[in-house]
Tab-separated table of C-alpha atoms in Angstrom:
chain	number	residue	atom	x	y	z
A	1	MET	CA	0.000	0.000	0.000
A	2	GLY	CA	2.957	2.307	0.576
A	3	ALA	CA	3.920	2.396	-3.121
A	4	PHE	CA	0.337	3.033	-4.215
A	5	ALA	CA	-0.014	5.773	-1.628
A	6	THR	CA	3.179	7.504	-2.706
A	7	LEU	CA	2.231	7.441	-6.390
A	8	ALA	CA	-1.277	8.634	-5.610
A	9	SER	CA	0.109	11.604	-3.731
A	10	VAL	CA	2.343	12.457	-6.680
A	11	GLY	CA	-0.596	12.449	-9.064
A	12	ALA	CA	-2.693	14.509	-6.733
A	13	GLY	CA	-0.312	17.428	-7.049
A	14	THR	CA	2.329	16.724	-4.407
A	15	ALA	CA	5.165	15.494	-6.594
A	16	ALA	CA	7.210	18.566	-5.784
A	17	THR	CA	6.860	17.850	-2.069
A	18	ALA	CA	7.695	14.203	-2.581
A	19	SER	CA	10.857	15.106	-4.482
A	20	VAL	CA	12.340	17.079	-1.604
A	21	THR	CA	11.293	14.829	1.247
A	22	GLY	CA	12.523	11.410	2.211
A	23	PRO	CA	10.637	8.138	2.669
A	24	GLY	CA	10.242	8.898	6.368
A	25	GLU	CA	8.274	12.060	5.692
A	26	LEU	CA	6.039	10.273	3.167
A	27	ASP	CA	5.380	7.456	5.628
A	28	ALA	CA	4.586	10.055	8.285
A	29	PHE	CA	2.110	11.707	5.924
A	30	TRP	CA	0.228	8.437	5.431
A	31	THR	CA	-0.002	7.872	9.190
A	32	LEU	CA	-2.115	11.015	9.535
A	33	SER	CA	-5.877	10.723	9.796
A	34	VAL	CA	-7.873	10.546	6.559
A	35	PRO	CA	-9.491	13.999	6.982
A	36	VAL	CA	-6.089	15.617	7.558
A	37	ARG	CA	-4.562	13.885	4.529
A	38	ALA	CA	-7.543	14.858	2.397
A	39	ALA	CA	-7.281	18.477	3.535
A	40	ILE	CA	-3.544	18.615	2.763
A	41	LEU	CA	-3.910	17.087	-0.704
A	42	SER	CA	-6.952	19.209	-1.533
A	43	ALA	CA	-5.214	22.409	-0.451
A	44	SER	CA	-2.027	21.589	-2.382
A	45	THR	CA	-4.041	20.713	-5.497
A	46	LEU	CA	-6.023	23.945	-5.238
A	47	LEU	CA	-2.821	25.956	-4.868
A	48	LEU	CA	-1.179	24.175	-7.795
A	49	GLY	CA	-4.239	24.641	-10.010
A	50	ILE	CA	-4.411	28.351	-9.225
A	51	LEU	CA	-0.675	28.761	-9.828
A	52	VAL	CA	-0.775	26.949	-13.176
A	53	VAL	CA	-3.757	28.923	-14.449
A	54	GLY	CA	-2.865	32.200	-12.725
A	55	LEU	CA	0.885	32.416	-13.371
A	56	PHE	CA	0.741	30.939	-16.880
A	57	PRO	CA	-2.763	31.833	-18.073
A	58	ASP	CA	-2.107	31.355	-21.786
A	59	TYR	CA	-0.187	28.107	-21.462
A	60	GLY	CA	-2.218	26.566	-18.621
A	61	THR	CA	-5.621	27.447	-20.044
A	62	THR	CA	-4.648	26.356	-23.555
A	63	ALA	CA	-3.271	23.029	-22.344
A	64	VAL	CA	-6.456	22.356	-20.353
A	65	GLU	CA	-8.472	23.160	-23.484
A	66	ARG	CA	-6.382	20.660	-25.436
A	67	VAL	CA	-7.267	17.938	-22.944
A	68	ARG	CA	-10.948	18.774	-23.408
A	69	ARG	CA	-10.998	19.264	-27.180
A	70	SER	CA	-8.591	16.564	-28.398
A	71	MET	CA	-8.659	13.801	-25.834
A	72	LEU	CA	-7.595	11.001	-28.186
A	73	SER	CA	-4.545	12.880	-29.468
A	74	SER	CA	-3.586	13.938	-25.947
A	75	PHE	CA	-3.883	10.365	-24.710
A	76	LEU	CA	-1.860	8.802	-27.533
A	77	ILE	CA	0.911	11.406	-27.499
A	78	GLY	CA	0.883	11.516	-23.714
A	79	SER	CA	1.346	7.743	-23.474
A	80	VAL	CA	4.573	7.962	-25.481
A	81	VAL	CA	5.805	11.056	-23.649
A	82	ALA	CA	5.030	9.501	-20.248
A	83	VAL	CA	7.103	6.394	-21.069
A	84	VAL	CA	10.042	8.525	-22.233
A	85	TYR	CA	9.652	10.780	-19.177
A	86	ALA	CA	9.655	7.815	-16.769
A	87	GLY	CA	12.726	6.390	-18.510
A	88	CYS	CA	14.603	9.692	-18.180
A	89	ILE	CA	13.696	9.947	-14.495
A	90	ALA	CA	14.867	6.363	-13.860
A	91	ILE	CA	18.168	6.841	-15.721
A	92	LEU	CA	18.940	10.143	-13.993
A	93	TRP	CA	18.009	8.754	-10.574
A	94	PHE	CA	20.255	5.719	-11.128
A	95	ALA	CA	23.128	7.866	-12.433
A	96	ALA	CA	22.840	10.280	-9.511
A	97	GLY	CA	23.305	7.402	-7.079
A	98	GLN	CA	26.462	6.152	-8.764
A	99	ASP	CA	28.729	9.162	-8.573
A	100	GLN	CA	28.762	12.448	-6.664
A	101	ILE	CA	29.896	14.504	-9.653
A	102	VAL	CA	27.155	13.044	-11.836
A	103	SER	CA	24.733	13.689	-8.997
A	104	LEU	CA	25.555	17.424	-9.076
A	105	ILE	CA	24.407	17.504	-12.696
A	106	ALA	CA	21.555	15.022	-12.478
A	107	MET	CA	19.764	16.396	-9.411
A	108	PRO	CA	18.940	19.850	-10.868
A	109	VAL	CA	17.677	18.174	-14.044
A	110	LEU	CA	15.587	15.796	-11.944
A	111	PHE	CA	14.162	18.733	-10.021
A	112	VAL	CA	13.121	20.449	-13.269
A	113	LEU	CA	11.633	17.236	-14.691
A	114	VAL	CA	9.644	16.517	-11.526
A	115	GLY	CA	8.352	20.091	-11.494
A	116	LEU	CA	7.356	19.873	-15.149
A	117	GLY	CA	5.695	16.497	-14.565
A	118	THR	CA	3.762	17.917	-11.631
A	119	VAL	CA	2.485	20.841	-13.722
A	120	TRP	CA	1.492	18.569	-16.603
A	121	THR	CA	-0.259	16.139	-14.258
A	122	ALA	CA	-2.194	19.030	-12.717
A	123	ILE	CA	-3.162	20.221	-16.201
A	124	GLY	CA	-4.378	16.734	-17.058
A	125	LEU	CA	-6.392	16.430	-13.860
A	126	VAL	CA	-8.031	19.826	-14.290
A	127	GLY	CA	-8.720	19.090	-17.964
A	128	LEU	CA	-10.368	15.756	-17.226
A	129	CYS	CA	-12.472	17.250	-14.435
A	130	GLN	CA	-13.454	20.142	-16.704
A	131	ALA	CA	-14.469	17.674	-19.431
A	132	ALA	CA	-16.651	15.880	-16.889
A	133	ALA	CA	-18.127	19.203	-15.725
A	134	ASP	CA	-18.958	20.078	-19.341
A	135	LEU	CA	-21.268	17.065	-19.477
A	136	VAL	CA	-23.546	18.705	-16.914
A	137	GLY	CA	-23.312	22.165	-18.470
A	138	ALA	CA	-20.690	23.647	-16.115
A	139	ASP	CA	-18.530	25.171	-18.843
A	140	HIS	CA	-16.058	27.170	-16.766
A	141	LEU	CA	-12.424	26.504	-15.893
A	142	GLY	CA	-13.159	27.079	-12.214
A	143	TRP	CA	-15.273	23.934	-12.127
A	144	GLY	CA	-12.334	21.949	-13.457
A	145	ILE	CA	-10.166	23.183	-10.592
A	146	VAL	CA	-12.916	22.448	-8.067
A	147	GLY	CA	-13.278	18.947	-9.500
A	148	ALA	CA	-9.518	18.380	-9.295
A	149	VAL	CA	-9.542	19.423	-5.627
A	150	VAL	CA	-12.384	17.010	-4.857
A	151	VAL	CA	-10.714	14.148	-6.730
A	152	ALA	CA	-7.384	14.777	-4.985
A	153	GLY	CA	-9.025	14.818	-1.578
A	154	ALA	CA	-10.944	11.613	-2.301
A	155	SER	CA	-7.807	9.826	-3.520
A	156	VAL	CA	-6.455	9.434	0.021
A	157	THR	CA	-9.235	7.033	0.955
A	158	VAL	CA	-8.328	4.438	-1.699
A	159	PRO	CA	-4.653	4.592	-2.774
A	160	ALA	CA	-5.262	2.344	-5.811
A	161	TYR	CA	-7.949	4.781	-6.988
A	162	GLY	CA	-5.550	7.668	-6.488
A	163	LEU	CA	-2.867	5.833	-8.484
A	164	ALA	CA	-5.232	5.196	-11.393
A	165	ILE	CA	-6.338	8.845	-11.462
A	166	ALA	CA	-2.721	10.025	-11.206
A	167	VAL	CA	-1.592	7.894	-14.152
A	168	LEU	CA	-4.578	8.921	-16.283
A	169	ALA	CA	-4.128	12.616	-15.472
A	170	ALA	CA	-0.390	12.383	-16.186
A	171	VAL	CA	-0.917	10.761	-19.594
A	172	PHE	CA	-3.484	13.350	-20.707
A	173	GLY	CA	-1.502	16.205	-19.182
A	174	PHE	CA	1.777	15.139	-20.766
A	175	GLY	CA	0.100	14.872	-24.168
A	176	ALA	CA	-1.594	18.253	-23.931
A	177	GLY	CA	1.360	19.962	-22.248
A	178	ILE	CA	3.945	18.998	-24.832
A	179	ARG	CA	1.625	20.010	-27.702
A	180	THR	CA	1.014	23.485	-26.285
A	181	ARG	CA	3.295	26.358	-27.189
A	182	PRO	CA	3.608	29.091	-24.557
A	183	GLY	CA	1.776	32.263	-25.522
A	184	VAL	CA	-0.400	30.615	-28.191
A	185	ARG	CA	-4.071	29.963	-27.553
A	186	VAL	CA	-5.997	26.997	-28.949
A	187	GLY	CA	-7.903	29.031	-31.497
A	188	THR	CA	-4.848	30.883	-32.843
A	189	ASP	CA	-2.202	28.220	-33.247
A	190	ARG	CA	-1.456	26.457	-36.505
A	191	VAL	CA	-3.564	23.522	-37.623
A	192	VAL	CA	-1.870	20.120	-37.841
A	193	PRO	CA	-1.552	19.100	-40.639
A	194	PRO	CA	-0.860	22.616	-42.009
A	195	ASP	CA	-3.866	24.606	-43.116
A	196	ARG	CA	-3.764	24.780	-46.911
A	197	LYS	CA	-6.475	27.364	-47.426
A	198	VAL	CA	-5.486	30.290	-49.676
């Protein structure tokens, strides 16, 4: 259950915390009561969602829109990107443990990759929740963030559920995140394949 719990917390928006804490701190987190864990994960997810959309409004909003509007493309591309991403993390983590000089180079890169993965996972989670909210007519980005907070809080009750949501959100988020160019909105970027209209 420990592995599932750790991965669920990463997907719920706490990957950055997990990257700078040791196994003892993670184990201590999972010994807290369920309401406290839910409150911590919900608050961190809310903060991350607001930061992604607030600090990078063009990029964050556009990437969330990509999750909603092109789910199949985001899923297929995200599956490939997620495998490559996991491989890079594993190689860098292994290399960092072999030599101190290599560790000085690998650890900053790992920090950047974990941060990027956290942002993309948050984008995927908000996008999926927004797509679900659209089904009931709640067409506003705020509902996607609210849904992500609720899902993150609920994930502490069943770690396997949290793991499944984390993986799904990461795949969609990686696919949408890597396809989004900063500063370009969904309606203004170039069509793929290229638009051939005169």
